[in-house]
Amino acid sequence: MKGKAFALIFLFCALSVGAKVKLPTLMGDNMILQQQTEVKLWGKATPKAEVRVTPSWSGKTTTCRADKDGNWLLTVSTPKAGYTPYEITFDDGEKTSVKNVLIGEVWLASGQSNMEMPLRGFGGCCIMNGADDIIAATDNKGVRMFTVPKSQSYEPKTECEGSWNVASIETAPNFSATAYHFATSLSRALQIPVGIINSSFGGATVEGWIGRKLLETYPDVTLNPDSIERLNPMYRPMLMYNAMLKPLQNYTIKGFIWYQGESNVGRHDTYAQRLADMVQLWRNDWGLGELPFYFVEIAPYAYNDAWDDTAGAYLREAQFKAQSLIPNSAMISTNNLVEPYEVFNIHPRNKTMVGHRLSYLALNLTYGRKQIHCFSPQYKSWTVKGKEAWVSFDHLEMGICRNYDLRGFEVAGEDRVFHPSDSVWVHWQTNEVVVSSEKVAKPVAVRYCFRNFQIGTMIGGNELPTIPFRTDNW
């Protein structure tokens, strides 16, 4: 009898241990949940077990039942954002909890190495004011980041490694610099916590972040494992999407920020549509409607070791076009965020303003802070008057804010040879820019910073740079 009783006690204890709810790494201590909405919570439990979830902000218990494989998912209502730390208790016979949970705004950051680049910098590539920002991170307790480790998979995953980290001198060195400055700017403006999930892979192409079903429709992409394995890991299609994005899709977010494109230079003909395909796929995965998608124009750089070539310019043009294909999207320009000595540095140091400019889009377009001007001057049209090209622009609500020493313009005549403009002036009554060159008798085309590495000086409101453009289609 004693032996049987001991066996029953052992079995009961084993079942109790097995019953404890298992949570994904995304749902852990220090996490930030999206405010004033129904957020998803999920995990594993004993198959068919009832799971009870009680957040301390309401004290209300919500229940669901795990399926035959032990998977469960439910939603709870979140309150208004604030800095009060909360606890969430999970119970299916044995309790577990996550602590120090804040309510705020949550954004997913993704892309390649310029989004990945941490505040501490990369070897041979410094971050502007990186050390000072790391030291000051302790003052930004409301900014928290979950960094998804780089990983690849041929099949969609449901879990990833990682943990939520509160900004501090210990943790901030590993925070994405662009995402951190986006978050701190939002947090200061909105006076609430901001959480970032950073899922970036250095060198990744846009195809790396797209799933199998879509990729199978692209004639130039093969998903044969033997073919994929022969590629540099950075350039492998689908594998980042499966390993680093699929595990995140249950987490309720406000929107996406994206910094990628360098690895697609030379394939600009397909980029705009594939970026639009990717965004639609992600939005379908999250099931939260047309989540905002704000992205970064690739920076000036000597792509293919040629500063005056145009391969990078064509990719930027495709990025600009993508805005018209992606509802609720917008792009920031980085044309003036590089230094001349960075012509061969694919990782420009100034990530502060990249993050801030992304935040201007979010503040204006998502949060309704219309006081924050967020659009760069964009080419609209042009006409010829004698030897001069008169160029007009959209988004000059605050005018052209630099009307002297305007550099970056080129004009071409009937021979289609472009010459730097030796005369550029602003017709302030109409905000048109008048461009000419002594070497061009009659302009037939105008370009602005339409080269791999060419820094312009024309800025509009909020010191935002004019987006590079061309009027020709050669």
XYZ file of C-alpha atoms in Angstrom, residues 31 58 63-64 89 114 174 204 211 231 296 362 376-377 412-413:
16
model
C 7.740 43.557 -21.447
C -7.853 44.903 -13.726
C -9.926 31.769 -19.265
C -9.385 29.533 -22.266
C -0.519 35.694 -13.430
C 21.767 49.461 -40.500
C 23.208 46.164 -27.622
C 19.419 40.373 -45.574
C 7.368 33.419 -46.931
C 24.207 31.365 -51.132
C 14.370 54.414 -44.486
C 4.829 58.204 -36.554
C 10.858 65.966 -47.231
C 10.541 68.091 -50.371
C 21.373 67.352 -69.450
C 20.803 68.547 -73.012
